[in-house]
Coordinates of C-alpha atoms in Angstrom, one line a residue:
X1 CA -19.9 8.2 -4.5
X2 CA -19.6 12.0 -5.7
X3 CA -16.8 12.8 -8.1
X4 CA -15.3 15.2 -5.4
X5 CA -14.9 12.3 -2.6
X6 CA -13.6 10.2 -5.1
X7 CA -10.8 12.4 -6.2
X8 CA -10.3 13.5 -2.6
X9 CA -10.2 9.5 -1.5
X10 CA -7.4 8.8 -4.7
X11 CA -5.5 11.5 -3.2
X12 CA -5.9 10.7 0.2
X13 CA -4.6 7.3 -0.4
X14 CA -1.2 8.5 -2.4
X15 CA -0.1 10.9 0.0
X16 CA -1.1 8.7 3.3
X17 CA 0.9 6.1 1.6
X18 CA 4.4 8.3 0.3
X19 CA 4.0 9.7 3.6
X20 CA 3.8 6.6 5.8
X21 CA 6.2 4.8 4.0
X22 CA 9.1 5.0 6.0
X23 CA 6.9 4.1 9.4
X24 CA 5.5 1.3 7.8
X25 CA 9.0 -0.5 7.0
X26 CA 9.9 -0.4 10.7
X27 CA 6.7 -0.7 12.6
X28 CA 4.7 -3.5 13.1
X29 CA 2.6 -2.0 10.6
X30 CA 1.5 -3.4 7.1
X31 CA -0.5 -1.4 3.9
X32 CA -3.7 -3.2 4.7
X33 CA -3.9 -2.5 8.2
X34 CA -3.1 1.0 7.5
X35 CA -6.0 1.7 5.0
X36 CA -8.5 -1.0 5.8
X37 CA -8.5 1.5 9.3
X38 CA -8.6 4.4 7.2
X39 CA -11.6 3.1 5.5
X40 CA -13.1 2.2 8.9
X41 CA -12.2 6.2 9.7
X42 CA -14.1 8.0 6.8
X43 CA -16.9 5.5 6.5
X44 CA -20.3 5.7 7.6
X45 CA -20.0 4.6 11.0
X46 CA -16.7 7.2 11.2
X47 CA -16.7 10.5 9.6
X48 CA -19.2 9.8 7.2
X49 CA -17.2 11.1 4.2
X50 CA -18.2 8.3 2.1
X51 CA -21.0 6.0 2.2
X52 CA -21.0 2.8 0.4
X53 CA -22.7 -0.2 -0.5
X54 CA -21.8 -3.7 -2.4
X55 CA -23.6 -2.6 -5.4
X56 CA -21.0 0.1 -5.9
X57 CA -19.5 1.1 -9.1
X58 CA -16.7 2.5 -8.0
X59 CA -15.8 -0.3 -5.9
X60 CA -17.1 -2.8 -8.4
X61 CA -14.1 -1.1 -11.2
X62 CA -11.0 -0.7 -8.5
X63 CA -11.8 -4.5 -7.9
X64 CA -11.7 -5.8 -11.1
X65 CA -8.7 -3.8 -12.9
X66 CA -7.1 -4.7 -9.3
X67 CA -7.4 -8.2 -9.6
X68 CA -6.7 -8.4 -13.2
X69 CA -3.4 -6.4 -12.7
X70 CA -2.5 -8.8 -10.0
X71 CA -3.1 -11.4 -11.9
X72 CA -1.5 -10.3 -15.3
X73 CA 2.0 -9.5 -13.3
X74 CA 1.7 -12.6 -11.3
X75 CA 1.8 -14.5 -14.2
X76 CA 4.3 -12.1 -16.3
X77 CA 7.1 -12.5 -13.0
X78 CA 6.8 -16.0 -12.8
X79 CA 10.2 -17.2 -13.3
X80 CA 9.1 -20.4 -15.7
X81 CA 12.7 -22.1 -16.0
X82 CA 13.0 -21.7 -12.1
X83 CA 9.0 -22.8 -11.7
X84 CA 9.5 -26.1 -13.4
X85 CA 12.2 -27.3 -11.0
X86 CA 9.7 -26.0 -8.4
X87 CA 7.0 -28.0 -9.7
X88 CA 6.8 -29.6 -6.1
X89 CA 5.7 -26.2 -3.9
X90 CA 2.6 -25.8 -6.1
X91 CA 1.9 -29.5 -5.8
X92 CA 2.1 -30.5 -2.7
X93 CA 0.9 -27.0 -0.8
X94 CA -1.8 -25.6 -3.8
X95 CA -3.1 -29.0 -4.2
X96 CA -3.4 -31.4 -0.9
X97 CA -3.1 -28.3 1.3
X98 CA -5.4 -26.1 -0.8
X99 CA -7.9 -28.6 -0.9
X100 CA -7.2 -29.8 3.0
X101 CA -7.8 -26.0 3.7
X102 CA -11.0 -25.8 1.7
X103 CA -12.8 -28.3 3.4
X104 CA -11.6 -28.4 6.5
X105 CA -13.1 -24.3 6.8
X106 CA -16.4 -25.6 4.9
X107 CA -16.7 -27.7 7.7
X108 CA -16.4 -25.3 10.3
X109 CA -18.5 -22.6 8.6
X110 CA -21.7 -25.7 8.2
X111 CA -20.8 -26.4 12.5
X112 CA -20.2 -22.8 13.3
X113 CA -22.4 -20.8 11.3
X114 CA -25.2 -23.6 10.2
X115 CA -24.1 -22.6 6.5
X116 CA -25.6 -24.7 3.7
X117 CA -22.8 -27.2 2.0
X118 CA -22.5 -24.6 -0.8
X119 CA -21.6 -21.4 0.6
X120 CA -19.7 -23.3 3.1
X121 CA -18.2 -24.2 0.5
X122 CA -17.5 -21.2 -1.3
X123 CA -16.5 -19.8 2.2
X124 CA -13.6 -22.4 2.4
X125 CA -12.8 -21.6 -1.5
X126 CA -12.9 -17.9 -0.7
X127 CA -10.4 -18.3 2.3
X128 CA -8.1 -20.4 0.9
X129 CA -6.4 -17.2 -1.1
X130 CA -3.5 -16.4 0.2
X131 CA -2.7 -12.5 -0.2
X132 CA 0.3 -11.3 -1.8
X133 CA 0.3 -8.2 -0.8
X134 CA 0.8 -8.4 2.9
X135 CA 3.4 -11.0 2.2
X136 CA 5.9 -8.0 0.0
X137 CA 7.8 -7.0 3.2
X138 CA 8.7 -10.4 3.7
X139 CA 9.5 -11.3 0.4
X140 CA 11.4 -8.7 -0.2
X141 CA 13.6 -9.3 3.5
X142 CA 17.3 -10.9 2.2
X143 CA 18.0 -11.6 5.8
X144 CA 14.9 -14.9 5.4
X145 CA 17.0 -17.5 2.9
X146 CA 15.5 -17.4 -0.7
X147 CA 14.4 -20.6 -0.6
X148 CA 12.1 -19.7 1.9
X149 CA 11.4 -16.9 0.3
X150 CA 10.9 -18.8 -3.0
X151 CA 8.1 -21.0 -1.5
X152 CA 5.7 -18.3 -0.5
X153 CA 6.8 -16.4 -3.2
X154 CA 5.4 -19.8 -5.9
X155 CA 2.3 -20.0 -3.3
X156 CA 1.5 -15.9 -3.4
X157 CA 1.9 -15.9 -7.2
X158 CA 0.4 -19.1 -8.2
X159 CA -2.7 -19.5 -4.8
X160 CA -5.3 -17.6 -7.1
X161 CA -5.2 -19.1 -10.3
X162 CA -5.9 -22.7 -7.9
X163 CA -8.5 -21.3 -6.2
X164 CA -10.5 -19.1 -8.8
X165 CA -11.4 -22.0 -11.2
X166 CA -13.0 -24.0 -7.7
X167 CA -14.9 -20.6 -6.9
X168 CA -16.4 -20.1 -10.5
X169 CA -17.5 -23.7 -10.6
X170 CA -19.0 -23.3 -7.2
X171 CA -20.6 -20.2 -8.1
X172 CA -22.4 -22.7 -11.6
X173 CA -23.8 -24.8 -8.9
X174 CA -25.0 -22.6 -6.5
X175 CA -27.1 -21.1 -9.8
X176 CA -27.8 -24.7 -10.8
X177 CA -29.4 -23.3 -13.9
X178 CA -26.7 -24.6 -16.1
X179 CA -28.8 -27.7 -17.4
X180 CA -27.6 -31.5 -18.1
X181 CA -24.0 -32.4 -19.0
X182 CA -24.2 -31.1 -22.3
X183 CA -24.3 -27.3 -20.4
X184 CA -21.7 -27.8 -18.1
X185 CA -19.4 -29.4 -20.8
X186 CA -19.9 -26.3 -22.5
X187 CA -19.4 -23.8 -18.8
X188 CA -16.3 -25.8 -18.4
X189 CA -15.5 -25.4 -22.4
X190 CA -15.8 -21.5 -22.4
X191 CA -13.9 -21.1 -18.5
X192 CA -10.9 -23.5 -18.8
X193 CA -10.6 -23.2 -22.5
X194 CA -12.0 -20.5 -24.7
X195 CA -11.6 -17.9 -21.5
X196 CA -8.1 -18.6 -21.0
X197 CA -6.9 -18.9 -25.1
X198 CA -8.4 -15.5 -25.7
X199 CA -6.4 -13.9 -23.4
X200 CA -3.2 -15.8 -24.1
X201 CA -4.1 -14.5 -27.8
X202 CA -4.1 -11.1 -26.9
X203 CA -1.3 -11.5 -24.0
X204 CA 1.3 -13.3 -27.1
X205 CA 0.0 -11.3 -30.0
X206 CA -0.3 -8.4 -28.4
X207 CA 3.8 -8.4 -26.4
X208 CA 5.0 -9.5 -30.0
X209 CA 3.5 -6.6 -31.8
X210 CA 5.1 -4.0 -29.4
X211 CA 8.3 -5.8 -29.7
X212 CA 8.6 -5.2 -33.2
X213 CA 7.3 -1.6 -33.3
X214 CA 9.2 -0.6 -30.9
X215 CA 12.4 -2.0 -33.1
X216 CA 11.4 -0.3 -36.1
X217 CA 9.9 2.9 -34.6
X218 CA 11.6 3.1 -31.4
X219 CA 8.6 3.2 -29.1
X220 CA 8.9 5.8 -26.0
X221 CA 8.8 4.3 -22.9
X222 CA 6.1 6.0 -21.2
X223 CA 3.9 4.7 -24.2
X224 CA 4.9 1.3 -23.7
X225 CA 3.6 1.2 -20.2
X226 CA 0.1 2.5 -21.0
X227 CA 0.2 -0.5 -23.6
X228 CA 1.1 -3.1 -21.4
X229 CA -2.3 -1.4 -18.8
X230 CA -4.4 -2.1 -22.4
X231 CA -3.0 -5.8 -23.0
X232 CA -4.4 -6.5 -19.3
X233 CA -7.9 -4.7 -19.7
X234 CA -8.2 -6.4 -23.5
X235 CA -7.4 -9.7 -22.5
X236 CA -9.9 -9.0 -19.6
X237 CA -12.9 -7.7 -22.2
X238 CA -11.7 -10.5 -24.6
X239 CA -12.0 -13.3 -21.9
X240 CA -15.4 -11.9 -21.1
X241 CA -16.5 -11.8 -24.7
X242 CA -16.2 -15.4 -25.3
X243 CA -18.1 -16.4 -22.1
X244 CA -15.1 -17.3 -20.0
X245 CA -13.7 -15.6 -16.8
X246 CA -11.9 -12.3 -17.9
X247 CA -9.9 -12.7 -14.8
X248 CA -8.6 -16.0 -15.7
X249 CA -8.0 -14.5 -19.3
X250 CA -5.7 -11.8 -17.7
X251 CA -3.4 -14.2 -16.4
X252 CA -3.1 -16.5 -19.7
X253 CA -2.4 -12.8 -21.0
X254 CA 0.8 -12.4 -19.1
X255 CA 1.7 -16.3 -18.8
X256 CA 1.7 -15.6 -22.7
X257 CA 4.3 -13.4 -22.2
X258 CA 6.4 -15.4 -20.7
X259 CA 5.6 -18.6 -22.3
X260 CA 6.9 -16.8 -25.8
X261 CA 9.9 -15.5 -24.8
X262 CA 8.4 -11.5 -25.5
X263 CA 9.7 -9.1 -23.2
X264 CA 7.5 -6.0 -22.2
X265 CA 9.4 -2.8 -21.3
X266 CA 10.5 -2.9 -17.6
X267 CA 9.0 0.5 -18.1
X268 CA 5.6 -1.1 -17.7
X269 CA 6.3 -4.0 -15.4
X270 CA 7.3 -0.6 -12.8
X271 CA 4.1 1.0 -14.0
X272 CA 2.2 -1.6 -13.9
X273 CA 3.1 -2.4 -10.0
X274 CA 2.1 1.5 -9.5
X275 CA -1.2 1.1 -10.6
X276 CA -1.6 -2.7 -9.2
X277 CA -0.4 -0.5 -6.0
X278 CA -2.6 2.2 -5.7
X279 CA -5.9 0.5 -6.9
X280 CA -5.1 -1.9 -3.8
X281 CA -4.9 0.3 -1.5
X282 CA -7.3 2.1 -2.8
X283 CA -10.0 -1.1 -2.7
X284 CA -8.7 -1.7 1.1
X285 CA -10.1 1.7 2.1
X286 CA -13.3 1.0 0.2
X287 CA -13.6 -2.3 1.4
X288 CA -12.4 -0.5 4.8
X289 CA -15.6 1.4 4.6
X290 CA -17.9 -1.3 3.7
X291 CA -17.6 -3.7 6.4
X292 CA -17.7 -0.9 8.7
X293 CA -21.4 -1.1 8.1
X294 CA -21.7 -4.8 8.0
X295 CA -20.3 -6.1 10.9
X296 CA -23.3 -6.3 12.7
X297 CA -24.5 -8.5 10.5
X298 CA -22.6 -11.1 11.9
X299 CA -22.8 -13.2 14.7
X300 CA -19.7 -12.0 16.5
X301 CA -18.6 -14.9 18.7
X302 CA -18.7 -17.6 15.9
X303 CA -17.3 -15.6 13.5
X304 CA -14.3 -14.7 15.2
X305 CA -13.8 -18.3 16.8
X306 CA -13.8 -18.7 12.7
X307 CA -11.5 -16.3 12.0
X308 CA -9.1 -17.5 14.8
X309 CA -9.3 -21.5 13.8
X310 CA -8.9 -20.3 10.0
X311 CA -5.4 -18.5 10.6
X312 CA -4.1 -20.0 13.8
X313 CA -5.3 -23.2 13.3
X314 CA -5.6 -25.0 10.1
X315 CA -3.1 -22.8 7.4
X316 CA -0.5 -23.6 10.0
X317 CA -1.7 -27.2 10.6
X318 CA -2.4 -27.9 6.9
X319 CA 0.8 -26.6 5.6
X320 CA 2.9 -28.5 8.1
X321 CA 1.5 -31.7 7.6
X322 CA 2.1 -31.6 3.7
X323 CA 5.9 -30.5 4.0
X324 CA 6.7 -33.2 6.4
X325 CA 4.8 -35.6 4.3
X326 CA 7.2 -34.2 1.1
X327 CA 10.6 -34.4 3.5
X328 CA 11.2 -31.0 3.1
X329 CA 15.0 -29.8 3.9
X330 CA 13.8 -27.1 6.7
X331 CA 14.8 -26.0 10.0
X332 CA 11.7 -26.2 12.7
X333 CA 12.2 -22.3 12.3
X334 CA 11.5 -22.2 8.4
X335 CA 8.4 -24.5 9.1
X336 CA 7.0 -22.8 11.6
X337 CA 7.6 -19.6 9.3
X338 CA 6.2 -20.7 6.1
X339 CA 3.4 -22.6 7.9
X340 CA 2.4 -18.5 9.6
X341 CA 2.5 -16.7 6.7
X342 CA -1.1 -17.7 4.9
X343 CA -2.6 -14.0 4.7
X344 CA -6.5 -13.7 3.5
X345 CA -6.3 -10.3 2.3
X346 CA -7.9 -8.2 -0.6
X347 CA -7.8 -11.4 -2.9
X348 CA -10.5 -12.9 -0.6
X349 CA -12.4 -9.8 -0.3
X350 CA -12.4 -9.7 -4.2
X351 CA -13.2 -13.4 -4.6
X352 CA -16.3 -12.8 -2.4
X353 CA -17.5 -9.7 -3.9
X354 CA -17.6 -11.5 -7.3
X355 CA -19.8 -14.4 -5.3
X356 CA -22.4 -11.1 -4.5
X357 CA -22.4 -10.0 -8.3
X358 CA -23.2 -13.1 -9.4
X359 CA -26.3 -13.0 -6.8
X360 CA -25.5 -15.8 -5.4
X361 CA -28.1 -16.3 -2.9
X362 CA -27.2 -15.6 0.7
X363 CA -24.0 -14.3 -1.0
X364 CA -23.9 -10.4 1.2
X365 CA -24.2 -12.4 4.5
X366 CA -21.1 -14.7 3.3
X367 CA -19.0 -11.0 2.4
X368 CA -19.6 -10.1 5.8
X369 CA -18.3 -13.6 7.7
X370 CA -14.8 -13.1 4.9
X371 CA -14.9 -9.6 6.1
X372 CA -14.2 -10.1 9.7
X373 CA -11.7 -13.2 8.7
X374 CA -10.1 -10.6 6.7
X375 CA -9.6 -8.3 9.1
X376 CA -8.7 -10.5 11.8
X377 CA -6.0 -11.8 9.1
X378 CA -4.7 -8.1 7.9
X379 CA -3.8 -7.5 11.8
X380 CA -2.0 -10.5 12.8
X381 CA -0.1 -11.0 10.1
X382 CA 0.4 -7.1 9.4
X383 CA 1.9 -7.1 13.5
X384 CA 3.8 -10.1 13.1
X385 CA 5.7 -9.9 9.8
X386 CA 8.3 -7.6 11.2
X387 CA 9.3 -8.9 14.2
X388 CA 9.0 -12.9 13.2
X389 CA 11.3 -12.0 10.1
X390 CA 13.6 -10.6 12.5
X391 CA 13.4 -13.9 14.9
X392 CA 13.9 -15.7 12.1
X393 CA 16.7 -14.0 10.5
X394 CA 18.2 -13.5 14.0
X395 CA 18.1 -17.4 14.4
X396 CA 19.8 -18.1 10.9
X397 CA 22.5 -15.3 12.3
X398 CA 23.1 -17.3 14.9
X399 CA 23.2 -21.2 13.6
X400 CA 23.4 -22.8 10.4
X401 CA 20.1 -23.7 8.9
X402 CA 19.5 -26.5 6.6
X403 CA 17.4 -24.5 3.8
X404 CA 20.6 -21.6 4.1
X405 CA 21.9 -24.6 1.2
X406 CA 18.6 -24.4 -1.3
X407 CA 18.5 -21.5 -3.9
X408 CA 14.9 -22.9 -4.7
X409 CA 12.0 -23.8 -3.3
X410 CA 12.9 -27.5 -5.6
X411 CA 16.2 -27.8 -3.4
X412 CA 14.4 -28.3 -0.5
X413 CA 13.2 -31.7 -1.7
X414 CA 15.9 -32.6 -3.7
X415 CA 19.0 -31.5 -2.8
X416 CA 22.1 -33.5 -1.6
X417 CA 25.5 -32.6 -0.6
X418 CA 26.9 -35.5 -2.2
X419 CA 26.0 -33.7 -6.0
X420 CA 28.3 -31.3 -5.5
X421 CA 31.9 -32.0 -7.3
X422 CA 34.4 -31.0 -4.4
X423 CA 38.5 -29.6 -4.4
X424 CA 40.8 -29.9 -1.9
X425 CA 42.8 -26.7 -0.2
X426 CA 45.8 -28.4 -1.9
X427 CA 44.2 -28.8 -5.5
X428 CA 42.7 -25.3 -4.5
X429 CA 46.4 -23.7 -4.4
X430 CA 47.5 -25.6 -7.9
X431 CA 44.2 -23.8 -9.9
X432 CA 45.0 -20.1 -8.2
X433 CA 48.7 -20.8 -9.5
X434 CA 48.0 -22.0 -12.9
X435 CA 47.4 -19.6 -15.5
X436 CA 43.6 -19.4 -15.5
X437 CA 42.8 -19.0 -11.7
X438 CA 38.9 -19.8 -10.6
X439 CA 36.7 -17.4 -8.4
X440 CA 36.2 -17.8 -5.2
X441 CA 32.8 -17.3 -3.6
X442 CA 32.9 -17.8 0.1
X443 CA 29.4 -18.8 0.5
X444 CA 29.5 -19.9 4.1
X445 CA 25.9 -19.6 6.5
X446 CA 25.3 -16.5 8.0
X447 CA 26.3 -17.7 11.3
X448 CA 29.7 -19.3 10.8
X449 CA 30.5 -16.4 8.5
X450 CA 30.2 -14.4 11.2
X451 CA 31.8 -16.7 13.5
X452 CA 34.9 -17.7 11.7
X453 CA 37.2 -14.7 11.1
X454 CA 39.1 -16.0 8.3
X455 CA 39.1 -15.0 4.5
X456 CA 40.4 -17.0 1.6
X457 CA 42.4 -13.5 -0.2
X458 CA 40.6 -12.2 -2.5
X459 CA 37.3 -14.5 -2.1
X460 CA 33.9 -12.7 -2.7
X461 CA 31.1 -12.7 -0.2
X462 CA 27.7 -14.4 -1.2
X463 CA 24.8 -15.6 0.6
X464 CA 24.6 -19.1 0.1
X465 CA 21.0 -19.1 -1.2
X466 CA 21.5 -16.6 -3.7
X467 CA 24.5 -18.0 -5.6
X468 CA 22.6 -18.7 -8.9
X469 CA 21.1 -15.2 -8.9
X470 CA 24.1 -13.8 -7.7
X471 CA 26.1 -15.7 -10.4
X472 CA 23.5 -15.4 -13.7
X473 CA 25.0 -12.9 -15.4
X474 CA 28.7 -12.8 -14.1
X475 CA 29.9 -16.4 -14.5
X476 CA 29.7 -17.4 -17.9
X477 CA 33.2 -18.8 -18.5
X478 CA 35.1 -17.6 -15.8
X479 CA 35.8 -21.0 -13.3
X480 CA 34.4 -21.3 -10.0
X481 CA 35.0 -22.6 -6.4
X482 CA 32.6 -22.2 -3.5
X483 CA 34.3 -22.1 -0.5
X484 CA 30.9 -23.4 1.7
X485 CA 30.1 -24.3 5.3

């Protein structure tokens, strides 16, 4: 790719985004879909205004400082206090579900496609990643209750960091040039263990150095955020270095973060999100014009009888079966919801680039099967999040819905009325005459909220999902009553 196109494609994709912005939050219209067709558009078999191929630089860089951004913030916004009373979501869908997923795809790509047990394998692994990205609109939608919210939110964040560890292993042994045990003690030394503690060096060393820099010197903000870009590329080099995986090393860079108690400038978290941002989008219309020239490559019927049993099939199926196994606290609407939203995205398209660089053999035909899965994926989902968030938020409008009561994803396991210390109306009245009177939140449902027409005077109005965020840094020592459904 010329220097010219690729300036003109970097500015293509921030105006085309600031510009469709608006559209895209009221449409049933998602990011991916948008440039994924834009690539389609300017690619070889379009305009012709770029032609490329998997061996691309370009492509090769936006991948990997994409990924390892994702990564890095993943792992710096995981809420840790929060994640350890959610312990359950990452066990029971990452592990039994993951794993259900993994093989239950392997064994359609050997029926389907006659692939050999390996990259059927890695064809499960691949499309087993669950993409953030075209999840955002519906994480971000208030209206779905947090809990709900929460569990895609632990899958999104945590689905990589489960899945990359099964790639890179399957990757070893489709090379099978590792030797006896003693080798593939020492693989599995360098990716689970050296990999990962050189970039939780850099990650902890690296957020405690700022910090007290920045207190003595008085760092400017716009300096911080290019630091917090170089903590992510040098925990990458230094995962790399060491033999490990310098993705892997990216995120024990920002789960160091967190892990320490260091805070980064919020300045670079928001900077960091711009860049993760544009060098998406920016792989989607690369990616966009890559497949665009290997889709023929692909048997067509097979592959999208693939694609349809992958994401309307056994996600849904898989996801389902674990959270009724786990007696989860959900409405059939929040099962049905969660069980939908299982997006392959750019993370797949990533995972199976890396599966061509390492040359794995037969590993461009594989891209090109994940590429029309991919697509397939980007559509439905991208059509549906809009309008099945609004069903959804429309039914918890209009009925009172089990998970409305969870904060956390945890809550939906474990939660019972019966925990919660309770007042009377009449012991009520004696605390709002004493002296000292307590708060009232009226966190009734949505639906009886908007069904019952009286107000306690003076009672504040919050979701019922969202009381301990509402509440974290208001209620300290004032008392409290909840005046609930």
């Amino acid at each position: 790719m010329e220097l010219d196109s690729a300036f003109g494609l970097i500015a293509g994709v921030l105006v085309v985004s600031a510009l469709s912005a608006g559209l895209v939050e009221r449409a049933p219209l998602s990011f991916p879909m948008l440039f994924l067709g834009f690539g389609f558009l300017i690619g070889d078999r379009g305009l012709g205004f770029i032609s490329i191929g998997l061996d691309n630089s370009v492509l090769e860089v936006v991948a990997v400082v994409a990924l390892a951004l994702v990564l890095f913030l993943d792992a710096v916004n995981l809420e840790l206090t929060e994640l350890r009373r959610d312990w359950l979501v990452p066990v029971l869908v990452l592990g039994p579900a993951t794993l259900l997923v993994i093989g239950l795809l392997a064994g359609l790509g050997m029926l389907l496609l006659d692939l050999p047990v390996i990259l059927a394998l890695l064809l499960g692994t691949i499309l087993a990643s669950t993409d953030p990205v075209v999840l955002r609109d519906v994480l971000r939608d208030r209206r779905i209750p947090r809990s709900v919210r929460r569990a895609l939110s632990v899958e999104a964040g945590t689905n990589d960091i489960v899945v990359l560890p099964i790639l890179l292993v399957l990757i070893a042994i489709a090379h099978a040039d590792l030797g006896g045990p003693a080798g593939w003690l020492g693989f599995l030394g360098q990716l689970f263990v050296l990999g990962p503690a050189a970039g939780f060096a850099v990650g902890a060393a690296g957020s405690w150095v700022m910090g007290r820099v920045d207190q003595r010197f008085q760092i400017r903000r716009e300096y911080q955020s290019l630091y917090g870009i170089g903590l992510v590329l040098g925990a990458f080099v230094a995962g790399e270095a060491v033999g490990g995986d310098g993705f892997l090393a990216a995120f024990a860079a920002g789960l160091a973060v967190t892990v320490v108690n260091q805070t980064l400038c919020d300045c670079f978290l928001e900077f960091g999100q711009v860049i993760a941002e544009m060098t998406m989008l920016l792989a989607f219309v690369l990616f966009g014009a890559l497949l665009s020239t290997m889709l023929g490559q692909v048997p067509p019927l097979t592959t999208l009888a693939l694609a349809g049993l992958a994401i309307f099939v056994i996600r849904p199926v898989a996801v389902r079966l674990v959270l009724r196994l786990g007696r989860a606290g959900l409405s059939r609407y929040a099962r049905q919801f969660i069980a939908w939203f299982g997006p392959r995205g750019l993370n797949s398209l990533l995972f199976a680039l890396l599966v061509v660089a390492q040359g794995v053999p037969g590993g461009e035909g594989l891209f090109a099967v994940i590429g029309v899965v991919v697509l397939v994926s980007v559509v439905a989902h991208g059509v549906t999040a809009t309008p099945f968030s609004s069903w959804y938020a429309r039914k918890a409008s209009q009925e009172t819905l089990v998970e409305e009561r969870a904060g956390t994803a945890a809550e939906l396991f474990t939660q019972s009325p019966d925990d919660v210390p309770r007042v009377t109306p009449a012991g009520l009245a004696e605390r709002l005459a004493g002296p000292h009177p307590p708060l009232i939140l009226d966190v009734r449902s949505r639906s009886e909220y908007n069904r019952d027409g009286v107000r306690i005077p003076g009672s504040i109005r919050v979701l019922p999902d969202q009381v301990a965020e509402w509440a974290a840094d208001r209620l300290r020592d004032q008392p409290f009553v909840l005046y609930c459904t």
